[in-house]
Amino acid sequence: MKWRLTRRFLVSIVLIVGLIVVMNTLLLIALLFIQSYKKTATSPEAVEVTATRFSDEIIVKNGKPTITNRGQKILEENHAWVQILNKEGKEVAAYQTPASLPTNYSPVEIVQMYKYKEVNGKTTVFVGEAENLSYFFGIEDPNLMRVVYNFNFDQISYIFTKLFLVFLVADLLIATLVGFLFGSRLTKPMYKLIEGIHRLKHQDYEKISVKGGPYREVFENMNDLSTTLKSVETERKKLDQMRNEWIGNVSHDLKTPLASIQGYAELLQADVTDEERLTYTQIIEQKSLYMRDLLNDLNLTTKLQSGTFPLQKEKVLLSSFVRECIIDVLNDPIYQTRSIIFEAESETLSATLDSNLFKRALLNFIYNALIHNSENTDIQINLSTGYPQEHENYFSEKLSTDFATIQIIDFGKGIPVDEQPFLFNRYYRGTNTKDTQGSGLGMAIAQDIIQAHDGVVYIKSKEGEGTTISIILPLQ
């Protein structure tokens, strides 16, 4: 994987650089050709053009050549001289010529003068023709020189191809080296990132060191993901631990009544009195009902969580509904001496509820307030509209008056802070719980029921001061 990424990157870099080299070469040749064409064909200031056109400045009168005033001016401005020869190569006229310049030339000397021989190291000589006369046009300029080339096109083609290949190979080697160094620097963080992903795959949530560069945000997001996964893993382990504890409790709760049922069933097979038989059958029935309720709770919480439980909703007056629940609690001989105060802001508030399910949720909270506090603890239940002020920290924005709030308030011992986050967990049973016969699903089922009615439930508690449970429901 490591070398495959580097290889792909190098191939792309080499191809791009190679293409750039070829395009730049073609562009350079084109520019040189255009520039050369401009200098030799269109620029009137070019020296060779000036020398060629100087024939216009030579006038022959009565067989004797003379130079125009304009021609003399051109010679003076360019530090040039001119020597006019007849057909025999003898000088017939001259202007500003050096003293060492010959006055008689053979044909070979004329050719040599033009191609190779210079008057001195600073002078370049051009040859021109004017009215059957020849002339030398010499210009003194150390920056100007003539170079004579002998062309062999096959050899030139070979040399050009060889040079092109040499430059191409050199450019590709340089591009490969630069690409390798650049690619290694660019892909090295990717290897580190891939290594981090492999660590996450094996549940190693160690953070990756973050450095500057184009991958900084990627590494930061990777570290955020590691933190999140680590947190999720921690919560999962806690959940697994609580689930295992819950399974152990449920298994124990099932084994105990099963053992009782089995034991009393064996006793019924022996000779027992009618009174004993009645007692044994009542115990068997009681244990069977407990097991049935426990299994029903398991089935209910599963269906509520998956959203497959059908709600039998009907419109009910909330004040009457809450009063009925309170009466049911106080009619229980165990709690008939307890004090429950109910206050309703309005008698006309109504909501669409599954009466049986919602009654179970509300009774669960009321019974918890009674069970987990002393007999002298007062319980107050309020029904109001709008936003519950006691839980303002739970809301990002206040609720409208289209919501009703049912609050169960006790002034008892409260709930420890470290237990409050787990109260609605399906596998949690608080340390204050004295009723070991419970399934541990009551609070979770109550929350699921309220959420199934598009409501929410919040708990606010402080040790030594009491607990407030707020149920917020949409009004219908």
Coordinates of C-alpha atoms in Angstrom, one line a residue:
M1 CA 0.0 0.0 0.0
K2 CA 2.8 2.4 0.9
W3 CA 4.8 2.0 -2.3
R4 CA 1.7 1.8 -4.4
L5 CA 0.7 5.3 -3.3
T6 CA 4.2 6.6 -3.9
R7 CA 4.4 5.0 -7.3
R8 CA 1.2 6.5 -8.5
F9 CA 2.2 9.9 -7.3
L10 CA 5.6 9.7 -9.0
V11 CA 4.1 8.6 -12.3
S12 CA 1.7 11.5 -12.3
I13 CA 4.5 14.0 -11.4
V14 CA 6.9 12.6 -14.1
L15 CA 4.2 12.7 -16.8
I16 CA 3.3 16.3 -15.9
V17 CA 6.9 17.5 -15.9
G18 CA 7.7 15.6 -19.1
L19 CA 4.7 17.2 -20.8
I20 CA 5.8 20.7 -19.5
V21 CA 9.4 20.1 -20.8
V22 CA 8.1 19.2 -24.3
M23 CA 5.7 22.1 -24.5
N24 CA 8.3 24.6 -23.2
T25 CA 10.8 23.3 -25.8
L26 CA 8.4 23.8 -28.7
L27 CA 7.4 27.2 -27.4
L28 CA 11.0 28.3 -27.1
I29 CA 11.8 27.2 -30.6
A30 CA 8.7 29.0 -31.9
L31 CA 9.7 32.2 -30.0
L32 CA 13.3 32.1 -31.3
F33 CA 12.1 31.6 -34.9
I34 CA 9.6 34.5 -34.6
Q35 CA 12.2 36.7 -33.0
S36 CA 14.9 35.8 -35.6
Y37 CA 12.4 36.5 -38.4
K38 CA 11.6 39.9 -37.0
K39 CA 15.2 40.9 -36.8
T40 CA 16.2 39.8 -40.3
A41 CA 13.1 40.7 -42.3
T42 CA 11.3 43.5 -40.7
S43 CA 13.8 45.6 -38.6
P44 CA 15.2 48.5 -40.7
E45 CA 17.9 49.0 -38.1
A46 CA 19.5 45.6 -38.6
V47 CA 23.1 46.0 -39.6
E48 CA 23.0 43.7 -42.5
V49 CA 19.9 45.4 -43.9
T50 CA 21.6 48.7 -43.6
A51 CA 24.7 47.5 -45.5
T52 CA 22.6 46.0 -48.2
R53 CA 20.5 49.1 -48.7
F54 CA 23.5 51.3 -48.7
S55 CA 23.6 50.8 -52.5
D56 CA 20.8 53.5 -52.6
E57 CA 23.3 56.0 -51.3
I58 CA 25.9 55.4 -54.1
I59 CA 25.4 57.6 -57.2
V60 CA 27.5 57.2 -60.4
K61 CA 28.0 60.4 -62.4
N62 CA 30.1 60.4 -65.6
G63 CA 31.5 57.0 -64.6
K64 CA 32.7 58.2 -61.2
P65 CA 30.8 57.0 -58.0
T66 CA 30.0 59.3 -55.2
I67 CA 28.2 58.9 -51.8
T68 CA 25.2 61.0 -50.9
N69 CA 25.1 63.2 -47.9
R70 CA 22.6 60.9 -46.3
G71 CA 24.9 58.0 -46.9
Q72 CA 27.8 59.9 -45.3
K73 CA 25.6 60.6 -42.3
I74 CA 24.7 56.9 -42.0
L75 CA 28.4 55.9 -42.1
E76 CA 29.3 58.5 -39.4
E77 CA 26.4 57.5 -37.1
N78 CA 27.3 53.8 -37.3
H79 CA 31.1 54.2 -37.2
A80 CA 31.3 52.6 -40.6
W81 CA 33.2 53.0 -43.8
V82 CA 32.7 52.1 -47.4
Q83 CA 35.1 51.1 -50.3
I84 CA 33.8 50.9 -53.8
L85 CA 35.5 48.6 -56.3
N86 CA 35.2 48.2 -60.1
K87 CA 34.9 44.9 -62.0
E88 CA 38.7 44.3 -61.8
G89 CA 38.6 44.7 -58.0
K90 CA 40.3 48.1 -57.9
E91 CA 39.3 50.9 -55.6
V92 CA 37.4 53.7 -57.5
A93 CA 36.0 55.5 -54.4
A94 CA 36.2 55.3 -50.6
Y95 CA 34.9 57.0 -47.5
Q96 CA 36.4 56.8 -44.0
T97 CA 38.4 53.7 -44.9
P98 CA 41.3 52.6 -42.7
A99 CA 44.8 53.4 -44.0
S100 CA 45.8 49.8 -44.0
L101 CA 43.0 48.7 -46.3
P102 CA 44.2 47.4 -49.6
T103 CA 43.1 49.2 -52.8
N104 CA 43.2 46.2 -55.2
Y105 CA 41.6 42.8 -54.6
S106 CA 41.6 39.5 -56.5
P107 CA 38.3 37.5 -56.6
V108 CA 39.5 35.2 -53.9
E109 CA 40.5 38.1 -51.6
I110 CA 37.0 39.6 -52.0
V111 CA 35.5 36.3 -50.9
Q112 CA 38.0 35.9 -48.1
M113 CA 37.3 39.5 -47.0
Y114 CA 33.6 38.8 -46.7
K115 CA 33.7 35.4 -45.1
Y116 CA 36.7 35.4 -42.7
K117 CA 39.2 38.3 -42.9
E118 CA 38.6 41.3 -40.8
V119 CA 40.4 44.6 -40.9
N120 CA 40.8 44.4 -37.2
G121 CA 39.2 42.6 -34.3
K122 CA 36.4 45.2 -34.0
T123 CA 35.3 45.5 -37.7
T124 CA 32.9 43.4 -39.5
V125 CA 32.7 43.7 -43.4
F126 CA 29.6 43.3 -45.6
V127 CA 29.5 43.1 -49.4
G128 CA 27.1 44.9 -51.6
E129 CA 26.5 45.9 -55.3
A130 CA 25.6 49.3 -56.8
E131 CA 25.3 50.0 -60.6
N132 CA 27.8 47.3 -61.8
L133 CA 30.2 48.2 -59.0
S134 CA 30.9 46.3 -55.8
Y135 CA 31.5 47.8 -52.4
F136 CA 32.7 46.7 -49.0
F137 CA 30.7 48.1 -46.1
G138 CA 32.7 47.9 -42.9
I139 CA 31.3 48.7 -39.4
E140 CA 33.4 49.0 -36.3
D141 CA 31.5 47.4 -33.4
P142 CA 33.1 44.9 -30.9
N143 CA 29.7 43.4 -30.1
L144 CA 29.0 42.6 -33.7
M145 CA 30.5 39.6 -35.5
R146 CA 29.8 37.2 -38.3
V147 CA 29.8 33.4 -37.9
V148 CA 29.9 31.2 -40.9
Y149 CA 28.2 27.8 -40.6
N150 CA 28.5 24.8 -42.9
F151 CA 25.3 22.7 -42.6
N152 CA 24.9 18.9 -42.9
F153 CA 21.2 18.4 -42.3
D154 CA 21.6 14.7 -41.5
Q155 CA 24.3 15.5 -38.9
I156 CA 22.3 18.3 -37.5
S157 CA 19.3 16.1 -37.2
Y158 CA 21.4 13.5 -35.4
I159 CA 22.9 16.0 -33.0
F160 CA 19.5 17.6 -32.3
T161 CA 18.0 14.2 -31.6
K162 CA 20.9 13.3 -29.3
L163 CA 20.7 16.6 -27.5
F164 CA 17.0 16.3 -27.1
L165 CA 17.2 12.8 -25.7
V166 CA 20.0 13.9 -23.3
F167 CA 18.0 16.9 -22.1
L168 CA 14.8 14.8 -21.9
V169 CA 16.5 12.1 -19.8
A170 CA 18.1 14.7 -17.6
D171 CA 14.8 16.5 -17.1
L172 CA 13.0 13.2 -16.3
L173 CA 15.6 12.2 -13.8
I174 CA 15.4 15.6 -12.1
A175 CA 11.6 15.4 -12.2
T176 CA 11.7 11.9 -10.7
L177 CA 14.0 13.0 -7.9
V178 CA 12.0 16.0 -7.1
G179 CA 8.8 14.0 -7.4
F180 CA 10.1 11.3 -5.1
L181 CA 11.2 13.8 -2.5
F182 CA 8.0 15.8 -2.8
G183 CA 5.9 12.7 -2.9
S184 CA 7.5 11.2 0.1
R185 CA 6.9 14.4 2.1
L186 CA 3.3 14.5 0.9
T187 CA 2.4 10.9 1.3
K188 CA 4.2 10.3 4.6
P189 CA 1.2 11.7 6.6
M190 CA -1.1 9.4 4.7
Y191 CA 0.9 6.4 5.9
K192 CA 0.5 7.7 9.4
L193 CA -3.2 8.2 8.9
I194 CA -3.7 4.7 7.5
E195 CA -1.8 3.4 10.5
G196 CA -4.1 5.3 12.8
I197 CA -7.2 3.8 11.0
H198 CA -5.7 0.3 11.5
R199 CA -5.3 1.1 15.2
L200 CA -8.9 2.2 15.4
K201 CA -9.9 -1.0 13.7
H202 CA -8.2 -2.9 16.6
Q203 CA -9.8 -0.6 19.2
D204 CA -6.6 1.3 19.9
Y205 CA -7.8 4.9 20.4
E206 CA -4.4 6.6 20.9
K207 CA -4.4 10.1 19.4
I208 CA -2.1 11.0 16.4
S209 CA 0.3 13.8 16.8
V210 CA -0.9 16.8 14.8
K211 CA 1.5 18.9 12.8
G212 CA 1.1 21.7 10.3
G213 CA 0.4 21.0 6.6
P214 CA -2.5 20.2 4.3
Y215 CA -3.5 17.2 6.4
R216 CA -3.8 19.1 9.7
E217 CA -7.6 19.1 9.7
V218 CA -7.7 15.4 8.7
F219 CA -5.6 14.5 11.7
E220 CA -7.7 16.7 14.0
N221 CA -10.9 15.1 12.8
M222 CA -9.2 11.7 13.2
N223 CA -8.4 12.5 16.8
D224 CA -11.9 13.7 17.4
L225 CA -13.1 10.4 16.1
S226 CA -10.7 8.5 18.3
T227 CA -12.1 10.4 21.3
T228 CA -15.7 9.8 20.3
L229 CA -15.0 6.0 19.8
K230 CA -13.2 5.8 23.0
S231 CA -16.1 7.4 24.8
V232 CA -18.6 5.1 23.1
E233 CA -16.4 2.1 23.9
T234 CA -16.3 3.2 27.6
E235 CA -20.1 3.6 27.6
R236 CA -20.6 0.3 25.9
K237 CA -18.5 -1.4 28.5
K238 CA -20.5 0.2 31.3
L239 CA -23.7 -0.8 29.5
D240 CA -22.5 -4.4 29.1
Q241 CA -21.6 -4.5 32.8
M242 CA -25.0 -3.2 33.8
R243 CA -26.7 -5.5 31.4
N244 CA -24.8 -8.5 32.8
E245 CA -25.7 -7.4 36.3
W246 CA -29.3 -7.0 35.2
I247 CA -29.3 -10.4 33.6
G248 CA -27.9 -11.8 36.8
N249 CA -30.7 -10.1 38.8
V250 CA -33.4 -11.3 36.4
S251 CA -32.0 -14.8 36.4
H252 CA -32.0 -14.8 40.2
D253 CA -35.5 -13.3 40.3
L254 CA -36.7 -16.1 37.9
K255 CA -34.9 -18.9 39.7
T256 CA -36.3 -18.0 43.1
P257 CA -40.0 -18.2 42.1
L258 CA -39.3 -21.2 39.8
A259 CA -37.7 -23.0 42.8
S260 CA -40.7 -22.1 44.9
I261 CA -43.1 -23.3 42.3
Q262 CA -41.2 -26.6 41.9
G263 CA -41.0 -27.1 45.6
Y264 CA -44.6 -26.5 46.4
A265 CA -45.7 -28.5 43.4
E266 CA -43.7 -31.5 44.8
L267 CA -45.4 -30.9 48.2
L268 CA -48.8 -31.0 46.6
Q269 CA -48.0 -34.5 45.3
A270 CA -47.7 -35.7 49.0
D271 CA -50.5 -36.1 51.5
V272 CA -51.4 -32.6 52.6
T273 CA -54.4 -31.1 54.3
D274 CA -56.8 -28.9 52.3
E275 CA -55.6 -25.8 54.1
E276 CA -52.0 -26.6 53.2
R277 CA -53.0 -27.3 49.6
L278 CA -54.8 -23.9 49.4
T279 CA -51.7 -22.1 50.8
Y280 CA -49.3 -23.9 48.4
T281 CA -51.5 -23.2 45.3
Q282 CA -51.7 -19.5 46.3
I283 CA -48.0 -19.3 46.6
I284 CA -47.6 -21.0 43.2
E285 CA -50.1 -18.6 41.7
Q286 CA -48.3 -15.6 43.2
K287 CA -44.9 -16.7 41.9
S288 CA -46.3 -17.4 38.5
L289 CA -47.9 -13.9 38.3
Y290 CA -44.5 -12.4 39.3
M291 CA -42.8 -14.3 36.5
R292 CA -45.5 -13.3 34.0
D293 CA -45.1 -9.6 34.9
L294 CA -41.4 -9.8 34.6
L295 CA -41.6 -11.4 31.1
N296 CA -44.3 -8.9 30.1
D297 CA -41.9 -6.0 31.1
L298 CA -39.2 -7.5 29.0
N299 CA -41.5 -7.8 26.0
L300 CA -43.0 -4.3 26.5
T301 CA -39.6 -2.5 26.8
T302 CA -38.4 -4.2 23.6
K303 CA -41.5 -3.2 21.6
L304 CA -41.5 0.3 22.9
Q305 CA -37.9 0.7 22.0
S306 CA -38.4 -0.6 18.5
G307 CA -41.6 1.4 18.0
T308 CA -43.8 -1.6 17.2
F309 CA -46.1 -1.4 20.2
P310 CA -49.6 -0.2 19.1
L311 CA -50.8 2.7 21.3
Q312 CA -54.6 2.8 22.0
K313 CA -54.9 6.5 22.3
E314 CA -57.9 8.5 23.4
K315 CA -58.6 12.1 24.5
V316 CA -58.5 12.5 28.3
L317 CA -58.7 15.3 30.7
L318 CA -55.3 15.5 32.4
S319 CA -56.6 16.7 35.8
S320 CA -59.1 13.8 36.1
F321 CA -56.5 11.3 34.9
V322 CA -53.9 12.4 37.5
R323 CA -56.5 12.4 40.3
E324 CA -57.5 8.8 39.4
C325 CA -53.9 7.7 39.6
I326 CA -53.5 9.3 43.0
I327 CA -56.7 7.7 44.3
D328 CA -55.4 4.3 43.1
V329 CA -52.2 4.8 45.0
L330 CA -53.9 5.9 48.2
N331 CA -56.4 3.0 48.0
D332 CA -53.4 0.7 48.4
P333 CA -53.4 -0.3 52.1
I334 CA -49.6 0.1 52.2
Y335 CA -49.8 3.8 51.2
Q336 CA -53.3 4.9 52.5
T337 CA -51.7 6.9 55.3
R338 CA -49.3 8.8 53.0
S339 CA -49.8 12.5 52.1
I340 CA -50.1 13.4 48.4
I341 CA -51.1 16.9 47.4
F342 CA -52.4 17.6 43.9
E343 CA -52.8 21.1 42.4
A344 CA -54.0 21.7 38.8
E345 CA -53.6 25.0 37.0
S346 CA -56.6 24.2 34.8
E347 CA -59.3 21.6 34.8
T348 CA -59.7 21.7 31.0
L349 CA -56.3 20.6 29.8
S350 CA -56.6 17.5 27.6
A351 CA -54.2 15.3 25.8
T352 CA -54.4 12.2 23.6
L353 CA -53.0 9.3 25.5
D354 CA -53.0 5.5 25.8
S355 CA -54.6 5.6 29.3
N356 CA -53.3 2.2 30.5
L357 CA -49.7 2.8 29.4
F358 CA -49.5 6.4 30.6
K359 CA -51.0 5.4 33.9
R360 CA -48.3 2.8 34.3
A361 CA -45.6 5.5 33.7
L362 CA -47.2 8.0 36.1
L363 CA -47.7 5.4 38.8
N364 CA -44.1 4.3 38.5
F365 CA -42.9 7.8 39.3
I366 CA -45.4 8.2 42.2
Y367 CA -44.5 4.8 43.7
N368 CA -40.8 5.5 43.4
A369 CA -41.3 8.8 45.4
L370 CA -43.2 6.8 48.1
I371 CA -40.9 3.8 48.2
H372 CA -37.6 5.5 48.3
N373 CA -38.5 8.0 51.0
S374 CA -39.7 7.8 54.6
E375 CA -43.3 7.7 55.6
N376 CA -43.2 11.3 56.7
T377 CA -42.1 12.6 53.3
D378 CA -44.7 14.8 51.6
I379 CA -45.5 14.2 47.9
Q380 CA -46.8 17.0 45.7
I381 CA -48.1 16.7 42.2
N382 CA -48.7 19.7 40.0
L383 CA -50.4 20.1 36.6
S384 CA -49.6 23.3 34.7
T385 CA -49.1 24.6 31.2
G386 CA -46.0 25.9 29.5
Y387 CA -42.3 25.8 30.4
P388 CA -41.1 24.0 33.6
Q389 CA -38.9 26.6 35.3
E390 CA -37.2 24.0 37.5
H391 CA -35.6 22.4 34.5
E392 CA -34.5 25.4 32.6
N393 CA -30.9 24.1 32.2
Y394 CA -32.2 21.1 30.1
F395 CA -33.7 23.2 27.3
S396 CA -32.0 25.1 24.6
E397 CA -35.1 27.3 24.1
K398 CA -38.3 27.6 26.2
L399 CA -41.3 25.5 25.3
S400 CA -44.6 27.2 24.2
T401 CA -47.9 27.0 26.1
D402 CA -49.0 24.1 23.7
F403 CA -47.3 21.8 26.3
A404 CA -48.6 20.6 29.6
T405 CA -46.3 19.7 32.5
I406 CA -46.9 17.1 35.2
Q407 CA -44.5 17.4 38.1
I408 CA -44.1 14.8 40.9
I409 CA -42.2 16.5 43.7
D410 CA -41.0 14.9 46.9
F411 CA -39.1 16.6 49.7
G412 CA -37.2 13.5 50.7
K413 CA -33.6 12.4 50.7
G414 CA -32.9 12.9 47.0
I415 CA -30.8 10.9 44.5
P416 CA -27.0 10.8 44.6
V417 CA -25.4 12.8 41.8
D418 CA -23.4 9.9 40.4
E419 CA -26.6 7.8 40.0
Q420 CA -28.7 10.4 38.2
P421 CA -27.3 9.9 34.7
F422 CA -28.3 6.2 34.9
L423 CA -31.8 6.4 36.3
F424 CA -33.5 5.7 32.9
N425 CA -31.1 2.9 31.9
R426 CA -32.7 -0.4 31.4
Y427 CA -30.0 -2.3 33.3
Y428 CA -29.7 0.0 36.3
R429 CA -31.0 -0.5 39.8
G430 CA -30.1 2.3 42.2
T431 CA -28.4 1.9 45.5
N432 CA -31.4 3.3 47.3
T433 CA -33.7 0.6 45.8
K434 CA -35.1 -1.6 48.6
D435 CA -37.6 -3.5 46.4
T436 CA -35.4 -6.3 45.1
Q437 CA -38.4 -7.9 43.5
G438 CA -38.5 -5.2 40.8
S439 CA -37.3 -6.0 37.3
G440 CA -35.2 -2.9 37.0
L441 CA -37.1 -1.8 34.0
G442 CA -39.7 0.5 35.5
M443 CA -38.0 3.8 34.9
A444 CA -36.9 2.8 31.4
I445 CA -40.4 1.7 30.5
A446 CA -41.9 4.9 31.9
Q447 CA -39.5 7.0 29.8
D448 CA -40.3 5.0 26.6
I449 CA -44.0 5.4 27.2
I450 CA -43.7 9.2 27.5
Q451 CA -41.5 9.4 24.4
A452 CA -44.0 7.3 22.5
H453 CA -46.5 10.1 23.3
D454 CA -44.1 12.7 21.9
G455 CA -43.3 13.9 25.4
V456 CA -40.1 14.2 27.4
V457 CA -39.2 13.5 31.1
Y458 CA -36.6 15.2 33.2
I459 CA -35.3 14.6 36.7
K460 CA -33.8 17.2 39.0
S461 CA -32.6 16.0 42.4
K462 CA -30.4 17.1 45.3
E463 CA -29.5 15.0 48.2
G464 CA -31.2 16.0 51.4
E465 CA -33.7 18.3 49.6
G466 CA -35.8 16.0 47.4
T467 CA -36.5 15.1 43.8
T468 CA -38.6 16.7 41.0
I469 CA -39.7 14.7 38.0
S470 CA -41.2 16.8 35.1
I471 CA -43.3 15.2 32.4
I472 CA -43.9 17.5 29.4
L473 CA -46.7 16.5 27.0
P474 CA -48.1 18.2 23.9
L475 CA -51.7 19.4 24.4
Q476 CA -54.4 18.3 22.0

